């Protein structure tokens, strides 16, 4: 009986094996390169790679024992991690700068009657116009730097205030009217109202406004909270130990107030080469929802 030839099946087996080895090598090499260039993938002594379920943070006592490189790694891992899942995320406003994302999963979906606060307009109304039209909310828009624009109703449900967000109620050196978030809510009779969405993009002034917002309890009725946090401006040196500690304490306070990150974005316009070797960005967009749904009745 003639023997069956194994030539063709053997050749297919060899080619398939070679292809699998090539793909495995390519993916491994790409992952290696990504780890070299992305700070969120580096392993630090105290905190590991960002986790899908949320990045744990050491206690304040432990943080104070760490050096600048360790603190920087923990900070950048944390702001690149998510803590909750949102399946339906909608972009409102511009696709690029000026637009913001909204979680539309229950119980965070926005339905009329609703209230939205937007701090930092800079003459870009795309987000405020979009959420006002899409959800039918009352939108309160704030920006003290728009000096040629008086307080007015842009539309029947978009109300512009030439007022800024601050750690105290004052008039600053540029003549801008500045109020705390709690004073702003009181001024609009919203102290006990549900705030469906709060957006803050105030170019580094968040470092003064946020601690007061947390301390006063003014965030207690906020369902969604999106903001930019600037750990470094382009003209500033890389953050020192005190700056990273302050940032981590602030993020911990938001967590303890019930907020969970569902999305983060790096602002690559603020990228820089770290003294520790990797490319980083000094600005992140952070998107949070309030985890305690009982807050909203």
mmCIF file of C-alpha atoms in Angstrom:
data_model
loop_
_atom_site.group_PDB
_atom_site.id
_atom_site.type_symbol
_atom_site.label_atom_id
_atom_site.label_comp_id
_atom_site.label_asym_id
_atom_site.label_seq_id
_atom_site.Cartn_x
_atom_site.Cartn_y
_atom_site.Cartn_z
ATOM 1 C CA UNK A 1 0.000 0.000 0.000
ATOM 2 C CA UNK A 2 1.542 3.368 -1.002
ATOM 3 C CA UNK A 3 2.427 5.744 1.853
ATOM 4 C CA UNK A 4 0.467 9.010 2.087
ATOM 5 C CA UNK A 5 2.616 12.117 1.618
ATOM 6 C CA UNK A 6 2.884 14.409 4.693
ATOM 7 C CA UNK A 7 4.532 17.217 2.738
ATOM 8 C CA UNK A 8 1.628 19.627 2.308
ATOM 9 C CA UNK A 9 0.041 19.293 5.816
ATOM 10 C CA UNK A 10 3.502 19.602 7.381
ATOM 11 C CA UNK A 11 4.209 22.746 5.359
ATOM 12 C CA UNK A 12 0.886 24.287 6.476
ATOM 13 C CA UNK A 13 1.715 23.442 10.102
ATOM 14 C CA UNK A 14 5.148 25.073 9.846
ATOM 15 C CA UNK A 15 3.778 28.207 8.172
ATOM 16 C CA UNK A 16 0.996 28.540 10.752
ATOM 17 C CA UNK A 17 3.456 28.144 13.613
ATOM 18 C CA UNK A 18 5.783 30.750 12.102
ATOM 19 C CA UNK A 19 2.892 33.206 11.692
ATOM 20 C CA UNK A 20 1.785 32.765 15.330
ATOM 21 C CA UNK A 21 5.355 33.314 16.540
ATOM 22 C CA UNK A 22 5.655 36.478 14.421
ATOM 23 C CA UNK A 23 2.366 37.943 15.702
ATOM 24 C CA UNK A 24 3.282 37.128 19.310
ATOM 25 C CA UNK A 25 6.688 38.787 18.915
ATOM 26 C CA UNK A 26 5.169 41.873 17.273
ATOM 27 C CA UNK A 27 2.565 42.365 20.015
ATOM 28 C CA UNK A 28 5.154 41.842 22.728
ATOM 29 C CA UNK A 29 7.493 44.346 21.074
ATOM 30 C CA UNK A 30 4.691 46.916 20.733
ATOM 31 C CA UNK A 31 3.748 46.478 24.383
ATOM 32 C CA UNK A 32 7.394 46.896 25.385
ATOM 33 C CA UNK A 33 7.679 50.147 23.428
ATOM 34 C CA UNK A 34 4.402 51.413 24.881
ATOM 35 C CA UNK A 35 5.646 50.722 28.390
ATOM 36 C CA UNK A 36 8.817 52.680 27.703
ATOM 37 C CA UNK A 37 6.955 55.793 26.505
ATOM 38 C CA UNK A 38 3.810 55.763 28.659
ATOM 39 C CA UNK A 39 4.153 56.634 32.325
ATOM 40 C CA UNK A 40 0.874 54.857 33.146
ATOM 41 C CA UNK A 41 2.460 51.471 32.410
ATOM 42 C CA UNK A 42 5.555 51.767 34.599
ATOM 43 C CA UNK A 43 5.745 49.817 37.846
ATOM 44 C CA UNK A 44 6.550 51.815 40.976
ATOM 45 C CA UNK A 45 7.668 50.398 44.333
ATOM 46 C CA UNK A 46 4.402 51.241 46.097
ATOM 47 C CA UNK A 47 1.762 51.175 43.390
ATOM 48 C CA UNK A 48 1.469 48.901 40.367
ATOM 49 C CA UNK A 49 0.014 49.389 36.899
ATOM 50 C CA UNK A 50 -3.335 51.197 36.536
ATOM 51 C CA UNK A 51 -6.197 48.807 37.202
ATOM 52 C CA UNK A 52 -9.567 48.672 35.396
ATOM 53 C CA UNK A 53 -11.358 48.619 38.763
ATOM 54 C CA UNK A 54 -9.626 51.718 40.064
ATOM 55 C CA UNK A 55 -6.130 52.505 41.206
ATOM 56 C CA UNK A 56 -5.579 52.039 44.941
ATOM 57 C CA UNK A 57 -3.840 54.844 46.788
ATOM 58 C CA UNK A 58 -1.518 54.462 49.786
ATOM 59 C CA UNK A 59 -2.445 56.204 53.024
ATOM 60 C CA UNK A 60 -1.299 59.768 53.609
ATOM 61 C CA UNK A 61 1.187 58.487 56.163
ATOM 62 C CA UNK A 62 2.766 56.228 53.548
ATOM 63 C CA UNK A 63 2.691 58.926 50.858
ATOM 64 C CA UNK A 64 4.690 61.263 53.086
ATOM 65 C CA UNK A 65 7.508 58.723 53.278
ATOM 66 C CA UNK A 66 7.963 58.518 49.497
ATOM 67 C CA UNK A 67 10.349 60.347 47.237
ATOM 68 C CA UNK A 68 9.427 62.573 44.299
ATOM 69 C CA UNK A 69 9.715 59.838 41.668
ATOM 70 C CA UNK A 70 7.470 57.458 43.615
ATOM 71 C CA UNK A 71 4.852 60.158 44.225
ATOM 72 C CA UNK A 72 4.896 61.210 40.584
ATOM 73 C CA UNK A 73 4.292 57.614 39.510
ATOM 74 C CA UNK A 74 1.378 57.174 41.901
ATOM 75 C CA UNK A 75 -0.205 60.445 40.758
ATOM 76 C CA UNK A 76 0.075 59.697 37.034
ATOM 77 C CA UNK A 77 -1.145 56.124 37.505
ATOM 78 C CA UNK A 78 -4.157 57.363 39.456
ATOM 79 C CA UNK A 79 -5.268 60.005 36.944
ATOM 80 C CA UNK A 80 -4.989 57.416 34.158
ATOM 81 C CA UNK A 81 -7.215 54.853 35.918
ATOM 82 C CA UNK A 82 -10.976 54.321 36.040
ATOM 83 C CA UNK A 83 -13.008 53.239 39.056
ATOM 84 C CA UNK A 84 -16.466 52.741 37.574
ATOM 85 C CA UNK A 85 -17.822 51.691 34.208
ATOM 86 C CA UNK A 86 -20.092 53.853 32.082
ATOM 87 C CA UNK A 87 -21.376 52.014 29.017
ATOM 88 C CA UNK A 88 -23.051 54.959 27.320
ATOM 89 C CA UNK A 89 -20.741 57.960 27.039
ATOM 90 C CA UNK A 90 -21.811 60.846 24.801
ATOM 91 C CA UNK A 91 -19.602 63.663 23.567
ATOM 92 C CA UNK A 92 -21.311 67.037 23.875
ATOM 93 C CA UNK A 93 -19.919 70.088 22.123
ATOM 94 C CA UNK A 94 -16.816 70.057 19.966
ATOM 95 C CA UNK A 95 -15.157 66.745 19.184
ATOM 96 C CA UNK A 96 -11.856 68.363 20.129
ATOM 97 C CA UNK A 97 -11.100 71.107 22.635
ATOM 98 C CA UNK A 98 -14.224 72.654 24.145
ATOM 99 C CA UNK A 99 -16.322 69.471 24.115
ATOM 100 C CA UNK A 100 -16.875 67.244 27.143
ATOM 101 C CA UNK A 101 -18.156 63.725 27.734
ATOM 102 C CA UNK A 102 -21.333 62.833 29.608
ATOM 103 C CA UNK A 103 -22.286 59.511 31.183
ATOM 104 C CA UNK A 104 -25.834 58.593 30.156
ATOM 105 C CA UNK A 105 -26.123 55.312 32.062
ATOM 106 C CA UNK A 106 -28.886 55.115 34.705
ATOM 107 C CA UNK A 107 -29.055 56.652 37.270
ATOM 108 C CA UNK A 108 -26.781 59.347 35.821
ATOM 109 C CA UNK A 109 -28.748 60.070 32.646
ATOM 110 C CA UNK A 110 -29.845 63.694 32.467
ATOM 111 C CA UNK A 111 -33.572 64.371 32.269
ATOM 112 C CA UNK A 112 -35.605 67.552 32.584
ATOM 113 C CA UNK A 113 -35.970 69.297 34.937
ATOM 114 C CA UNK A 114 -32.200 69.476 35.385
ATOM 115 C CA UNK A 115 -29.374 71.853 36.289
ATOM 116 C CA UNK A 116 -25.926 72.098 34.719
ATOM 117 C CA UNK A 117 -23.072 74.354 35.836
ATOM 118 C CA UNK A 118 -20.227 75.153 33.451
ATOM 119 C CA UNK A 119 -17.135 77.055 34.621
ATOM 120 C CA UNK A 120 -14.632 78.236 32.025
ATOM 121 C CA UNK A 121 -16.181 79.217 28.667
ATOM 122 C CA UNK A 122 -13.498 81.290 26.914
ATOM 123 C CA UNK A 123 -15.997 82.233 24.185
ATOM 124 C CA UNK A 124 -16.511 78.565 23.241
ATOM 125 C CA UNK A 125 -20.196 77.838 23.755
ATOM 126 C CA UNK A 126 -20.263 74.451 22.045
ATOM 127 C CA UNK A 127 -20.625 72.386 25.233
ATOM 128 C CA UNK A 128 -23.123 74.676 26.943
ATOM 129 C CA UNK A 129 -25.253 75.000 23.801
ATOM 130 C CA UNK A 130 -25.190 71.232 23.234
ATOM 131 C CA UNK A 131 -26.253 70.176 26.733
ATOM 132 C CA UNK A 132 -28.922 72.870 26.852
ATOM 133 C CA UNK A 133 -30.395 71.677 23.548
ATOM 134 C CA UNK A 134 -29.968 67.928 24.169
ATOM 135 C CA UNK A 135 -31.203 67.677 27.748
ATOM 136 C CA UNK A 136 -33.323 70.821 28.105
ATOM 137 C CA UNK A 137 -31.535 71.767 31.343
ATOM 138 C CA UNK A 138 -31.057 75.145 32.919
ATOM 139 C CA UNK A 139 -27.383 75.831 32.192
ATOM 140 C CA UNK A 140 -25.416 78.354 34.254
ATOM 141 C CA UNK A 141 -22.218 79.399 32.461
ATOM 142 C CA UNK A 142 -19.417 81.218 34.295
ATOM 143 C CA UNK A 143 -16.293 83.008 33.098
ATOM 144 C CA UNK A 144 -14.893 86.222 34.619
ATOM 145 C CA UNK A 145 -12.271 86.597 31.890
ATOM 146 C CA UNK A 146 -14.870 87.396 29.213
ATOM 147 C CA UNK A 147 -14.635 91.070 30.120
ATOM 148 C CA UNK A 148 -16.608 92.383 27.139
ATOM 149 C CA UNK A 149 -19.579 90.089 27.773
ATOM 150 C CA UNK A 150 -22.046 91.237 30.459
ATOM 151 C CA UNK A 151 -24.288 88.931 32.462
ATOM 152 C CA UNK A 152 -27.083 87.866 30.139
ATOM 153 C CA UNK A 153 -29.351 85.030 29.039
ATOM 154 C CA UNK A 154 -27.759 83.561 25.934
ATOM 155 C CA UNK A 155 -30.923 81.501 25.470
ATOM 156 C CA UNK A 156 -33.963 80.967 27.628
ATOM 157 C CA UNK A 157 -32.134 78.159 29.448
ATOM 158 C CA UNK A 158 -28.497 79.354 29.200
ATOM 159 C CA UNK A 159 -27.549 81.995 31.734
ATOM 160 C CA UNK A 160 -24.127 83.659 31.529
ATOM 161 C CA UNK A 161 -22.459 85.061 34.653
ATOM 162 C CA UNK A 162 -19.256 87.071 34.435
ATOM 163 C CA UNK A 163 -18.126 85.586 37.740
ATOM 164 C CA UNK A 164 -15.270 83.273 38.627
ATOM 165 C CA UNK A 165 -14.862 80.321 40.963
ATOM 166 C CA UNK A 166 -12.658 80.945 43.975
ATOM 167 C CA UNK A 167 -11.740 79.931 47.505
ATOM 168 C CA UNK A 168 -13.487 83.031 48.927
ATOM 169 C CA UNK A 169 -15.926 85.759 47.885
ATOM 170 C CA UNK A 170 -13.892 88.696 46.647
ATOM 171 C CA UNK A 171 -12.920 90.960 43.774
ATOM 172 C CA UNK A 172 -9.479 89.993 42.535
ATOM 173 C CA UNK A 173 -6.598 92.176 41.328
ATOM 174 C CA UNK A 174 -8.000 92.133 37.761
ATOM 175 C CA UNK A 175 -11.358 93.429 38.948
ATOM 176 C CA UNK A 176 -13.103 90.099 38.476
ATOM 177 C CA UNK A 177 -16.000 89.130 40.697
ATOM 178 C CA UNK A 178 -15.078 85.847 42.385
ATOM 179 C CA UNK A 179 -17.307 83.593 44.487
ATOM 180 C CA UNK A 180 -17.101 80.199 46.123
ATOM 181 C CA UNK A 181 -19.211 77.409 44.644
ATOM 182 C CA UNK A 182 -21.403 77.370 47.757
ATOM 183 C CA UNK A 183 -22.051 81.125 47.385
ATOM 184 C CA UNK A 184 -22.906 80.642 43.713
ATOM 185 C CA UNK A 185 -25.398 77.899 44.540
ATOM 186 C CA UNK A 186 -26.957 80.106 47.216
ATOM 187 C CA UNK A 187 -27.192 83.026 44.781
ATOM 188 C CA UNK A 188 -29.155 80.809 42.359
ATOM 189 C CA UNK A 189 -31.287 79.214 45.112
ATOM 190 C CA UNK A 190 -29.652 75.861 44.344
ATOM 191 C CA UNK A 191 -28.139 75.062 47.748
ATOM 192 C CA UNK A 192 -30.321 71.946 48.074
ATOM 193 C CA UNK A 193 -30.972 71.369 44.367
ATOM 194 C CA UNK A 194 -29.586 68.411 42.437
ATOM 195 C CA UNK A 195 -26.800 69.474 40.078
ATOM 196 C CA UNK A 196 -26.937 66.974 37.247
ATOM 197 C CA UNK A 197 -23.587 67.963 35.771
ATOM 198 C CA UNK A 198 -20.747 70.191 36.931
ATOM 199 C CA UNK A 199 -17.973 71.062 34.468
ATOM 200 C CA UNK A 200 -14.897 73.010 35.550
ATOM 201 C CA UNK A 201 -12.103 74.121 33.221
ATOM 202 C CA UNK A 202 -10.444 77.103 34.886
ATOM 203 C CA UNK A 203 -6.751 76.743 33.988
ATOM 204 C CA UNK A 204 -4.970 75.939 37.258
ATOM 205 C CA UNK A 205 -7.368 77.890 39.510
ATOM 206 C CA UNK A 206 -8.906 74.541 40.471
ATOM 207 C CA UNK A 207 -6.147 74.214 43.080
ATOM 208 C CA UNK A 208 -7.790 77.054 45.041
ATOM 209 C CA UNK A 209 -11.436 76.344 44.270
ATOM 210 C CA UNK A 210 -11.596 72.573 44.813
ATOM 211 C CA UNK A 211 -10.528 72.414 48.485
ATOM 212 C CA UNK A 212 -13.228 74.936 49.429
ATOM 213 C CA UNK A 213 -15.853 73.018 47.453
ATOM 214 C CA UNK A 214 -14.986 69.856 49.355
ATOM 215 C CA UNK A 215 -14.732 71.498 52.755
ATOM 216 C CA UNK A 216 -18.047 73.360 52.439
ATOM 217 C CA UNK A 217 -19.985 70.289 51.291
ATOM 218 C CA UNK A 218 -21.144 72.152 48.193
ATOM 219 C CA UNK A 219 -20.613 69.040 46.053
ATOM 220 C CA UNK A 220 -23.110 66.951 48.028
ATOM 221 C CA UNK A 221 -25.830 67.072 45.343
ATOM 222 C CA UNK A 222 -23.620 66.841 42.247
ATOM 223 C CA UNK A 223 -24.348 63.742 40.141
ATOM 224 C CA UNK A 224 -21.612 64.125 37.506
ATOM 225 C CA UNK A 225 -18.398 66.077 37.796
ATOM 226 C CA UNK A 226 -15.910 66.664 34.971
ATOM 227 C CA UNK A 227 -12.871 68.884 35.208
ATOM 228 C CA UNK A 228 -9.349 69.565 34.072
ATOM 229 C CA UNK A 229 -6.589 69.214 36.629
ATOM 230 C CA UNK A 230 -3.255 70.840 35.863
ATOM 231 C CA UNK A 231 -0.394 69.385 37.851
ATOM 232 C CA UNK A 232 1.967 71.342 35.622
ATOM 233 C CA UNK A 233 1.520 74.331 33.322
ATOM 234 C CA UNK A 234 3.748 74.535 30.257
ATOM 235 C CA UNK A 235 5.783 77.368 31.769
ATOM 236 C CA UNK A 236 6.172 75.662 35.143
ATOM 237 C CA UNK A 237 8.874 73.228 36.273
ATOM 238 C CA UNK A 238 7.988 69.583 36.886
ATOM 239 C CA UNK A 239 5.981 69.246 40.128
ATOM 240 C CA UNK A 240 7.818 68.876 43.406
ATOM 241 C CA UNK A 241 6.930 66.591 46.326
ATOM 242 C CA UNK A 242 4.492 69.093 47.868
ATOM 243 C CA UNK A 243 2.585 69.514 44.599
ATOM 244 C CA UNK A 244 2.167 65.772 44.091
ATOM 245 C CA UNK A 245 1.083 65.320 47.708
ATOM 246 C CA UNK A 246 -1.496 68.078 47.324
ATOM 247 C CA UNK A 247 -2.818 66.522 44.114
ATOM 248 C CA UNK A 248 -3.096 63.060 45.644
ATOM 249 C CA UNK A 249 -4.840 64.414 48.754
ATOM 250 C CA UNK A 250 -7.315 66.251 46.519
ATOM 251 C CA UNK A 251 -8.078 63.115 44.508
ATOM 252 C CA UNK A 252 -8.485 61.112 47.723
ATOM 253 C CA UNK A 253 -10.920 63.741 49.057
ATOM 254 C CA UNK A 254 -13.037 63.437 45.892
ATOM 255 C CA UNK A 255 -13.046 59.662 46.340
ATOM 256 C CA UNK A 256 -14.075 59.988 49.987
ATOM 257 C CA UNK A 257 -16.840 62.405 48.939
ATOM 258 C CA UNK A 258 -18.314 59.586 46.842
ATOM 259 C CA UNK A 259 -16.980 60.405 43.366
ATOM 260 C CA UNK A 260 -15.623 57.667 41.108
ATOM 261 C CA UNK A 261 -13.682 58.119 37.864
ATOM 262 C CA UNK A 262 -15.374 56.607 34.799
ATOM 263 C CA UNK A 263 -13.161 58.193 32.137
ATOM 264 C CA UNK A 264 -9.906 60.134 31.863
ATOM 265 C CA UNK A 265 -8.194 61.851 28.941
ATOM 266 C CA UNK A 266 -4.662 63.148 28.625
ATOM 267 C CA UNK A 267 -4.353 66.660 27.237
ATOM 268 C CA UNK A 268 -1.391 66.157 24.920
ATOM 269 C CA UNK A 269 -1.009 69.917 24.409
ATOM 270 C CA UNK A 270 0.514 69.878 27.900
ATOM 271 C CA UNK A 271 2.980 67.025 27.315
ATOM 272 C CA UNK A 272 6.544 67.230 28.584
ATOM 273 C CA UNK A 273 9.595 65.024 29.033
ATOM 274 C CA UNK A 274 9.891 64.015 32.666
ATOM 275 C CA UNK A 275 13.198 64.131 34.509
ATOM 276 C CA UNK A 276 12.461 60.469 35.242
ATOM 277 C CA UNK A 277 12.717 59.559 31.573
ATOM 278 C CA UNK A 278 9.184 59.162 30.226
ATOM 279 C CA UNK A 279 6.843 61.471 28.327
ATOM 280 C CA UNK A 280 4.032 62.787 30.488
ATOM 281 C CA UNK A 281 1.279 65.366 30.351
ATOM 282 C CA UNK A 282 0.668 68.063 32.929
ATOM 283 C CA UNK A 283 -3.099 68.196 32.322
ATOM 284 C CA UNK A 284 -5.824 65.552 32.481
ATOM 285 C CA UNK A 285 -9.557 65.648 31.903
ATOM 286 C CA UNK A 286 -11.200 63.665 34.708
ATOM 287 C CA UNK A 287 -14.794 62.438 34.483
ATOM 288 C CA UNK A 288 -16.563 61.328 37.668
ATOM 289 C CA UNK A 289 -19.984 60.205 38.808
ATOM 290 C CA UNK A 290 -21.343 60.131 42.334
ATOM 291 C CA UNK A 291 -21.299 56.521 43.507
ATOM 292 C CA UNK A 292 -23.969 56.963 46.184
ATOM 293 C CA UNK A 293 -27.166 57.103 44.124
ATOM 294 C CA UNK A 294 -29.242 57.690 47.272
ATOM 295 C CA UNK A 295 -28.063 61.290 47.031
ATOM 296 C CA UNK A 296 -30.523 61.800 44.179
ATOM 297 C CA UNK A 297 -33.629 60.442 45.858
#
